[in-house]
XYZ file of C-alpha atoms in Angstrom:
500
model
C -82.533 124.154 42.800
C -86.260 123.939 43.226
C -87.229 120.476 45.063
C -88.578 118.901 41.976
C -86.096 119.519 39.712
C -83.851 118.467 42.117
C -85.809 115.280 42.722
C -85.994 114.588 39.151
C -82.263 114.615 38.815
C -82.021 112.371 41.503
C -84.523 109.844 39.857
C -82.883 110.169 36.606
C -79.110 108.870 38.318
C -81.200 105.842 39.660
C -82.392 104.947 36.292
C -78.969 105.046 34.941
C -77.728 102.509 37.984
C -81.008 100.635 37.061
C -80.377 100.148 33.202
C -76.780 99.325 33.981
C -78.022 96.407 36.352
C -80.822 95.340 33.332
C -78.087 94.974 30.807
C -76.008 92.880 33.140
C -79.203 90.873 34.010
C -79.710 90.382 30.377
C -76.094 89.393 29.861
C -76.396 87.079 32.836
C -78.990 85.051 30.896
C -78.226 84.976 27.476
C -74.580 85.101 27.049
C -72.296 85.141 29.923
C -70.098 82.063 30.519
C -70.895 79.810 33.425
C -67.479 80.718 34.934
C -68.456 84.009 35.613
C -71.602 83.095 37.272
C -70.032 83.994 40.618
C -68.242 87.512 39.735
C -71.443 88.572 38.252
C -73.561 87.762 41.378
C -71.207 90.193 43.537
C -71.594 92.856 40.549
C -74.965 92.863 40.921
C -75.832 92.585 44.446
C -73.385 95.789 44.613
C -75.242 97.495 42.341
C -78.181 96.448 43.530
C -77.345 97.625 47.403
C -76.140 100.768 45.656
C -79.782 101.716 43.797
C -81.410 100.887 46.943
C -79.443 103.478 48.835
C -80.214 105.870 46.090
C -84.052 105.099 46.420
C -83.912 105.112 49.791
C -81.254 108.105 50.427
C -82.896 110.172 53.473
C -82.733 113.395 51.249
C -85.714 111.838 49.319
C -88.078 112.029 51.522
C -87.596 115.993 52.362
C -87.409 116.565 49.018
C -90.832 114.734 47.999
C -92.154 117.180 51.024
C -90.772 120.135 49.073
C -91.930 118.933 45.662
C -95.385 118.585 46.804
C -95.128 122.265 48.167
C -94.740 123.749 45.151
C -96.738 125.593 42.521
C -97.090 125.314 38.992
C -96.008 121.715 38.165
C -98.367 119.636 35.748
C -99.931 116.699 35.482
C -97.019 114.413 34.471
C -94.686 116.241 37.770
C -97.566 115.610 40.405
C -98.106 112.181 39.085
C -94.181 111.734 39.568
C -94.166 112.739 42.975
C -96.990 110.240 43.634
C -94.969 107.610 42.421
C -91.505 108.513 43.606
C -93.274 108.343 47.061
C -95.110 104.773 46.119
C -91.191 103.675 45.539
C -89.595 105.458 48.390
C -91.767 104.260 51.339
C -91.824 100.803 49.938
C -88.269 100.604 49.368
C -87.408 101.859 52.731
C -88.980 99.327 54.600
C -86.158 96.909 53.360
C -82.810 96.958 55.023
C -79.600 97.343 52.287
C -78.375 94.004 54.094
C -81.374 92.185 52.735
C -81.614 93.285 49.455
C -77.759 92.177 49.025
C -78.403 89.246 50.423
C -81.444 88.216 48.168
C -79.653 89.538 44.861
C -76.417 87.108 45.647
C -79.266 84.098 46.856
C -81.017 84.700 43.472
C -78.085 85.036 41.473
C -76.754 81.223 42.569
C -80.362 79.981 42.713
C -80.679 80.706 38.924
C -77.698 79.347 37.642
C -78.625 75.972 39.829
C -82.105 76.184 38.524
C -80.653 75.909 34.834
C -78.640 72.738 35.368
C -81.668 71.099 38.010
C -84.747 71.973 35.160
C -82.581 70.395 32.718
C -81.850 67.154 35.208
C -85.463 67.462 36.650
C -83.528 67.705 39.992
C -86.307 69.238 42.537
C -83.967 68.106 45.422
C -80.961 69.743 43.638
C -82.262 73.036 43.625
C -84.289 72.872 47.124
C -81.676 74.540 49.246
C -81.649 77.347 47.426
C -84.471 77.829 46.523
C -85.483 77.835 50.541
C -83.368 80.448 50.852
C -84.997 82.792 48.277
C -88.163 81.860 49.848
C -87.138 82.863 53.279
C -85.277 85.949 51.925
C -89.014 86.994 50.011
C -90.842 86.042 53.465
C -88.934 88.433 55.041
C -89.020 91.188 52.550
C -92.985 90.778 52.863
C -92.977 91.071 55.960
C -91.163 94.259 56.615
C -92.774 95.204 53.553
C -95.763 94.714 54.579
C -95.835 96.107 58.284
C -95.048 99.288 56.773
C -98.098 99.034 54.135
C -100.290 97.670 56.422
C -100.467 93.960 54.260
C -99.935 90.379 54.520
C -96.710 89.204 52.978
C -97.970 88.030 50.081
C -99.643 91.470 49.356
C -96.824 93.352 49.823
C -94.742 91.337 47.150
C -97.644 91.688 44.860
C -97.763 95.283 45.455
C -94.304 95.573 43.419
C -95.066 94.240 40.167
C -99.381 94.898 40.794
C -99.381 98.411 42.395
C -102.638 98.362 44.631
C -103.193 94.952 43.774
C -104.728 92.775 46.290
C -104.984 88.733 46.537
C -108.625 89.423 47.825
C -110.017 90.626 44.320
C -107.416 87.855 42.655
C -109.130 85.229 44.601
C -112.547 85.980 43.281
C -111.516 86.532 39.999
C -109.351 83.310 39.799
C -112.441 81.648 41.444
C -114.820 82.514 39.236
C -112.500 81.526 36.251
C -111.634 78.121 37.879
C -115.682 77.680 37.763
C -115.667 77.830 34.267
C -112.597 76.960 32.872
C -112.514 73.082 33.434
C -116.183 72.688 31.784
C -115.414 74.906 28.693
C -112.016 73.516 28.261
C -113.759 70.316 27.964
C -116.533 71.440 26.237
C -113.662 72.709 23.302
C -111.854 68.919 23.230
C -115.465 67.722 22.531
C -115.943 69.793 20.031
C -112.365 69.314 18.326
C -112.674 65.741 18.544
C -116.062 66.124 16.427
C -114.262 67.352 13.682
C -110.928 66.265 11.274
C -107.920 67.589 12.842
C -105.480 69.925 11.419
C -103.063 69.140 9.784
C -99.358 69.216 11.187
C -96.366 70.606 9.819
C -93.864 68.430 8.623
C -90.410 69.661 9.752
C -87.463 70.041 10.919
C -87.652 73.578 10.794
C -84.035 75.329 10.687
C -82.953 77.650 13.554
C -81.768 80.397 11.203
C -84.743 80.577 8.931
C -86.877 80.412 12.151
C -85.130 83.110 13.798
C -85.539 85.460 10.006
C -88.625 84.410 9.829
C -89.403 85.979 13.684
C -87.302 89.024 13.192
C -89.483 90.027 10.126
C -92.559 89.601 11.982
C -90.891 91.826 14.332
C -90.222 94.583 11.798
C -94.314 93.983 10.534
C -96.224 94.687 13.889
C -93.375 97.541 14.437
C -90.427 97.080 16.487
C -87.565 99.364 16.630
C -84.716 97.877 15.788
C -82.420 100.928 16.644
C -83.672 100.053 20.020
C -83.480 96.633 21.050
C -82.680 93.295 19.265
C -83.655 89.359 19.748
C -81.451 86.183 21.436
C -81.948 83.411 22.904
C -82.309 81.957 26.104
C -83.527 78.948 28.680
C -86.686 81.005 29.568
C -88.541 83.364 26.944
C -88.314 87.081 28.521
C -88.239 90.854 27.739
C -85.249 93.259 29.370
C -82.759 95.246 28.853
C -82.731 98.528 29.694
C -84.868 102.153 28.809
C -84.121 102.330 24.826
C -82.271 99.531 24.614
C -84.938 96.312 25.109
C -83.600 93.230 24.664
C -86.179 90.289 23.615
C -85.373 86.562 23.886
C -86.933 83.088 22.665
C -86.095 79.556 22.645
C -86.219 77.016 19.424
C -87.524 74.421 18.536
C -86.576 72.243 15.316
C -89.556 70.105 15.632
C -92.173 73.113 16.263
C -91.258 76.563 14.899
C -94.606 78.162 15.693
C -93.516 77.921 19.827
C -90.506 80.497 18.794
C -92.623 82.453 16.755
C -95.356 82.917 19.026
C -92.831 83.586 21.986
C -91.236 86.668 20.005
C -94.654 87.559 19.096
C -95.592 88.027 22.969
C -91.873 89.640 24.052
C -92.551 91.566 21.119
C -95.997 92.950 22.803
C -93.835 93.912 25.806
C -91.340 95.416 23.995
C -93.242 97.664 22.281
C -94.829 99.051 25.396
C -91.327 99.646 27.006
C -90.454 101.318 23.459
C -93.210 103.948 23.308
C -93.487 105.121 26.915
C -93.239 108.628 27.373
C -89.634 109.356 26.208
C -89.642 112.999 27.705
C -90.462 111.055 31.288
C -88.440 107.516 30.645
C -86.156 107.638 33.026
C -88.490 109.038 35.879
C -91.003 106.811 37.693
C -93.759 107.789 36.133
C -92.487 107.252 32.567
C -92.529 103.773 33.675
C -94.888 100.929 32.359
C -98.070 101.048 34.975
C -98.254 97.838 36.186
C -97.085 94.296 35.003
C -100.961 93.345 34.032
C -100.677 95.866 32.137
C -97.514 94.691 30.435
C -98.826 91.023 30.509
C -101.836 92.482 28.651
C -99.273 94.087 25.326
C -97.631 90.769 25.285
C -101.010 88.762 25.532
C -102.574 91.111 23.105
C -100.034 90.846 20.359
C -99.908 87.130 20.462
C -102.984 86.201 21.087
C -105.667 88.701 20.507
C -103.692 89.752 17.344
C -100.838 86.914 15.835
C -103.464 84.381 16.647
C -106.152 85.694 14.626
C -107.371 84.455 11.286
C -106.466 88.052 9.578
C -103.016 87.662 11.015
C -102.406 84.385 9.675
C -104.306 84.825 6.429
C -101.001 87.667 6.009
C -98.894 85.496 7.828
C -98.769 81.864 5.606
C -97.004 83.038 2.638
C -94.588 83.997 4.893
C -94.511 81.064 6.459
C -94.235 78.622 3.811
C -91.719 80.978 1.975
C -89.196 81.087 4.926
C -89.730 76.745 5.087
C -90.237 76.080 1.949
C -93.727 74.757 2.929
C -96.378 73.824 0.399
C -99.510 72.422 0.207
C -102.930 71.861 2.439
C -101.251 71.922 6.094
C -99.651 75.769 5.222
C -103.089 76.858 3.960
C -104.285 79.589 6.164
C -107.083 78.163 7.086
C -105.565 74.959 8.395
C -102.895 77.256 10.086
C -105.753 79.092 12.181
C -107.092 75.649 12.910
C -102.862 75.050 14.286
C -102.556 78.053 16.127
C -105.802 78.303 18.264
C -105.834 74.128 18.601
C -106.671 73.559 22.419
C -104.630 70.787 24.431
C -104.179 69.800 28.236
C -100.291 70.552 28.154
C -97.662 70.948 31.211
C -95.982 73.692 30.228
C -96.989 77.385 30.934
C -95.427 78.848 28.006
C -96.697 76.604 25.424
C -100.380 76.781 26.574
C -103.507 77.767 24.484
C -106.018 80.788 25.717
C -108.203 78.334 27.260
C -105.897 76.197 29.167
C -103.446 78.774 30.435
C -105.147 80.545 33.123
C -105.471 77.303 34.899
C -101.614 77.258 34.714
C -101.583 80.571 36.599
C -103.927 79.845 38.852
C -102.261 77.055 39.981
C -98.767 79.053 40.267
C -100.396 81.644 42.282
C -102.344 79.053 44.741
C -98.852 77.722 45.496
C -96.693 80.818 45.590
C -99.223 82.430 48.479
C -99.310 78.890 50.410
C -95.162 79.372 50.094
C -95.393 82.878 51.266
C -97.733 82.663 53.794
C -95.417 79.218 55.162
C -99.196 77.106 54.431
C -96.975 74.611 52.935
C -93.274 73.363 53.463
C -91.415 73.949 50.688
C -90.393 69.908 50.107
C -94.065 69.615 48.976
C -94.044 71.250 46.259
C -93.654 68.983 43.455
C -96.875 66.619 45.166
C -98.673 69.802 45.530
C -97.784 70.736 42.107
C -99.123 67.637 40.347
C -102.000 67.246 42.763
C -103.134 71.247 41.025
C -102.199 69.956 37.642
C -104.757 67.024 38.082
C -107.675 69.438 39.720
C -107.331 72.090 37.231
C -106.367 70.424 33.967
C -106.847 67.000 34.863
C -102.858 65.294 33.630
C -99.994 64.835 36.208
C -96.330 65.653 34.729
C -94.167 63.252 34.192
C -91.327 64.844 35.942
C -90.305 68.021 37.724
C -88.550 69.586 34.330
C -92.040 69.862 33.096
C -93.901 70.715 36.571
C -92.167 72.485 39.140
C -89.284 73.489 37.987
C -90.388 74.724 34.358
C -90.066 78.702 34.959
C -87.374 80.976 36.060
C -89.677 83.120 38.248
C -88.844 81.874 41.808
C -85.458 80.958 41.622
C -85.472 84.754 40.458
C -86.905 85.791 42.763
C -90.592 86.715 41.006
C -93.180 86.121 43.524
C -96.387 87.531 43.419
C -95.479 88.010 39.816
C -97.963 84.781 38.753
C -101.211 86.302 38.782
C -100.375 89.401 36.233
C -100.483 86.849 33.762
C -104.226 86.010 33.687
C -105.415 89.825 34.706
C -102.946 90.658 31.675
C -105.161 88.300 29.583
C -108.007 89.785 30.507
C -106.785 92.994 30.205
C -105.796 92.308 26.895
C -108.853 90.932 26.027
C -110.511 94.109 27.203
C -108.242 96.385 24.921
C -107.848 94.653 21.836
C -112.028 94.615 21.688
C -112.198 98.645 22.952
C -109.169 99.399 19.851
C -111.084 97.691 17.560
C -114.734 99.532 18.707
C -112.699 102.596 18.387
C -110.917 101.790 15.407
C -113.034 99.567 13.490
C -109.824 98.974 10.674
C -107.415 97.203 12.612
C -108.930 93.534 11.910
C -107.921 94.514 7.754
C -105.559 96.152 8.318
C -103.758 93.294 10.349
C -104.885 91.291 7.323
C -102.693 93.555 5.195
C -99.595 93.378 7.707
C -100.016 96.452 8.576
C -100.125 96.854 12.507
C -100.145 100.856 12.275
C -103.534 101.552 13.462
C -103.339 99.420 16.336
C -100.351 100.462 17.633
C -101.145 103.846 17.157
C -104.263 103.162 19.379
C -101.838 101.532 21.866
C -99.351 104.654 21.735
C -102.327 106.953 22.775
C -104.013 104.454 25.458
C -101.538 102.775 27.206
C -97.950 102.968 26.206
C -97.402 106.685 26.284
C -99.235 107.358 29.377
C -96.538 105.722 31.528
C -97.508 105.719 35.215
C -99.522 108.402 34.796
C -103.203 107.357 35.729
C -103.700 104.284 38.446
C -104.330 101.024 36.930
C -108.050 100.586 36.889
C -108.188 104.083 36.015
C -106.071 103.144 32.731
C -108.603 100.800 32.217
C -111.341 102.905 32.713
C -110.132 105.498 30.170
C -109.097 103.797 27.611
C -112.123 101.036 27.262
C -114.828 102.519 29.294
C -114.790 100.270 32.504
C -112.221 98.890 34.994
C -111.264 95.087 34.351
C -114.069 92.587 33.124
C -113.691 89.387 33.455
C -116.414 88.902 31.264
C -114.713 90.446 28.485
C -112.116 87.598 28.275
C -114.800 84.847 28.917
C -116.547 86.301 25.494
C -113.930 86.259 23.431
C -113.115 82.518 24.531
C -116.338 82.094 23.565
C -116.447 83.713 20.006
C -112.715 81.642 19.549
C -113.416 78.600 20.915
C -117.579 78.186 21.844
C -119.166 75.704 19.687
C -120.622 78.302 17.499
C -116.849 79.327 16.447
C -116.231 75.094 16.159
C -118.805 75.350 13.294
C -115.899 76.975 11.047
């Protein structure tokens, strides 16, 4: 068998192992009895140890030599081998021992996390949690030696291929600048004029969670191919053709549900229109997670936060509550849905506020990495970057520190994709709608067809193919802009858009 069709084959057996450990991840957090919390970790450190050895099998690496030898292979198989050898040099850096050993230290580190977030028991969870840390320390490291990169780049480099904290630093800096004085710059204005009004609830679980699955259906999710549950943290998984979305409810509050399925909804999509003849290879894989942080961020905010969205949305709305009057008016809705408040939670946060939440995720996680900071500090450092950046101190470690999943999973270096995916988004959403000057009516019709389609073309179907910037570059005509996302702040929030 020719090299590359042999490599392929291989590739395709590691996505299978790789979907199998998604679905149990999935199950892990949505569904699976605390009991079983133990038996699980050993199932998936095993599998785990056993995808590794398939990445990392020695026969890859002559065969990536013999792939790139040959003749007559397209676009999609050269970009393949690119990324097959991205994946196999990284991933042999790492012994099997220490990836087994980080899945079973994640694996009891999230199920403490659960009960400690709920307790706001920092202490609880701190021996743990030091292990992950020194477990993603050393992964870094040997990592990094073999990429020629500090610790901290190296982890990046798996969710932010070619990513580098120098460019995150400047951009971060420059939007630490001019967050604080804008943000307060939008209270000002707010407080100028009569607030909107709330919605009076409780707001049932069920009709929430129709009300979510239909907007689900409307911007175009494939059913046949995923589904919605709940869970602690908000998040999108599952496995190729098979993505599983979750969200979290509120009685009080139903737009924080709806808004959450609205952004795993942006992901999902992106993971359900990659290139299905290339899915399970490593270049029909999603490009980078800005780039997925950008579909989610785009959907909910660029898009489900829009007046034309909302305008379609409120009948909806008040016909799944059985709302009425003023406060379900679309108008006050809009005024709901892009209302700007100094809030401690990540997930909750408005445009303007929640790159300052990143920020201060990523300032930490690279002090952690880089062992700038004993780990016991973090709640003090926490609350002391809460104050600088959005000037309130948490109550409590449930709503500081211990609030997401990501480094008792294991995320780090995951932060900062967050704010580049905002960006990105922001870059995207205006080049779709340059190139497509319909989508704002027809997203006022519920009808998200053009812009997905746009989406389909740009970004979800070309996989891995093209480097990130490169995407970027393609699709809207320059790499990533910061300035992009600071103008449409500006049109959303400025005091010109306060007017209305």
């Amino acid at each position: 068998m020719p090299a590359y069709a042999d490599l392929a084959v291989h590739f395709a057996r590691a996505a299978a192992l790789a979907n199998s450990i998604g679905i149990l991840q999935w199950d892990s957090d949505t569904m699976m009895p605390k009991g079983a919390a133990e038996t699980r970790a050993e199932s998936l450190a095993l599998l785990r140890v056993l995808h590794h050895g398939m990445v990392c099998d020695p026969k890859v690496g002559d065969l990536i030599a013999g792939a790139e030898a040959e003749s007559g292979l397209g676009d999609w198989e050269r970009a393949n081998i690119r990324e097959i050898r991205r994946l196999w040099t990284v991933q042999t850096a790492v012994p099997a021992d220490l990836v087994e050993a980080s899945s079973r230290s994640v694996s009891r580190c999230e199920m403490a996390w659960r009960t400690a977030r709920a307790e706001a028991d920092f202490p609880a969870l701190l021996p743990l949690l030091a292990e992950v840390l020194s477990l993603q320390r050393q992964i870094g490291a040997v990592k990094g030696e073999k990429l020629g990169l500090s610790p901290y780049d190296a982890l990046l480099n798996d969710y932010e291929p070619g990513g580098r904290s120098a460019r995150i630093d400047a951009l971060f800096d420059d939007l630490a600048a001019f967050l604080p004085g804008f943000t307060n710059e939008v209270l000002e204005a707010q407080e100028r004029r009569p607030a909107p009004l709330p919605l009076q609830g409780p707001f049932a679980v069920e009709a929430q969670r129709a009300l979510g699955l239909e907007m689900m259906k409307v911007v175009g999710f494939d059913f046949a191919r995923g589904r919605l549950d709940v869970s602690t943290h908000p998040f999108c998984g599952g496995a190729d053709n098979d993505v599983r979305i979750t969200t979290r409810y509120d009685e009080a509050d139903f737009a924080k549900a709806l808004m959450g399925v609205m952004h795993e909804t942006g992901h999902a999509l992106y993971e359900q229109g990659r290139p299905q003849a290339m899915v399970h290879q490593p270049v029909g894989q999603a490009r980078s997670m800005s780039v997925h942080e950008s579909q989610s961020l785009l959907m909910e905010m660029q898009a489900c936060r829009s007046r034309e969205f909302l305008a379609f949305a409120a009948p909806r709305m008040r016909a799944a509550f059985g709302g009425a009057g003023p406060a379900w008016e679309a108008d006050n809705l809009y005024r709901l849905y892009t209302r700007v408040e100094r809030g401690f939670i990540r997930v909750d946060a408005d445009e303007v506020t929640y790159p300052a939440h990143v920020i201060l995720r990523y300032r930490l996680e690279k002090a952690l990495i880089g062992d700038q900071m004993p780990l016991a500090e973090l709640p003090a450092a926490w609350n002391a970057g809460m104050r600088d950046l959005l000037g309130i101190t948490p109550p409590d470690d449930r709503v500081g520190c211990l609030q997401d999943i990501h480094w008792p999973s294991g995320g780090w270096g995951y932060f900062p994709t967050y704010t580049l995916g905002a960006m990105t988004a922001a870059q995207l959403f205006d080049a779709a709608r340059r190139a497509v000057p319909e989508i704002p009516a027809a997203i006022a019709r519920g009808d998200f067809a053009p812009l997905l389609s746009w989406l389909r073309v740009n970004v979800h179907g070309q996989g891995s193919l093209l480097e990130t910037d490169d995407l970027l570059t393609r699709a809207t005509g320059r790499p990533l802009d910061a300035s992009v996302f600071k103008a449409h702040l500006l049109r959303r929030y400025g005091s010109e858009a306060a007017a209305h």
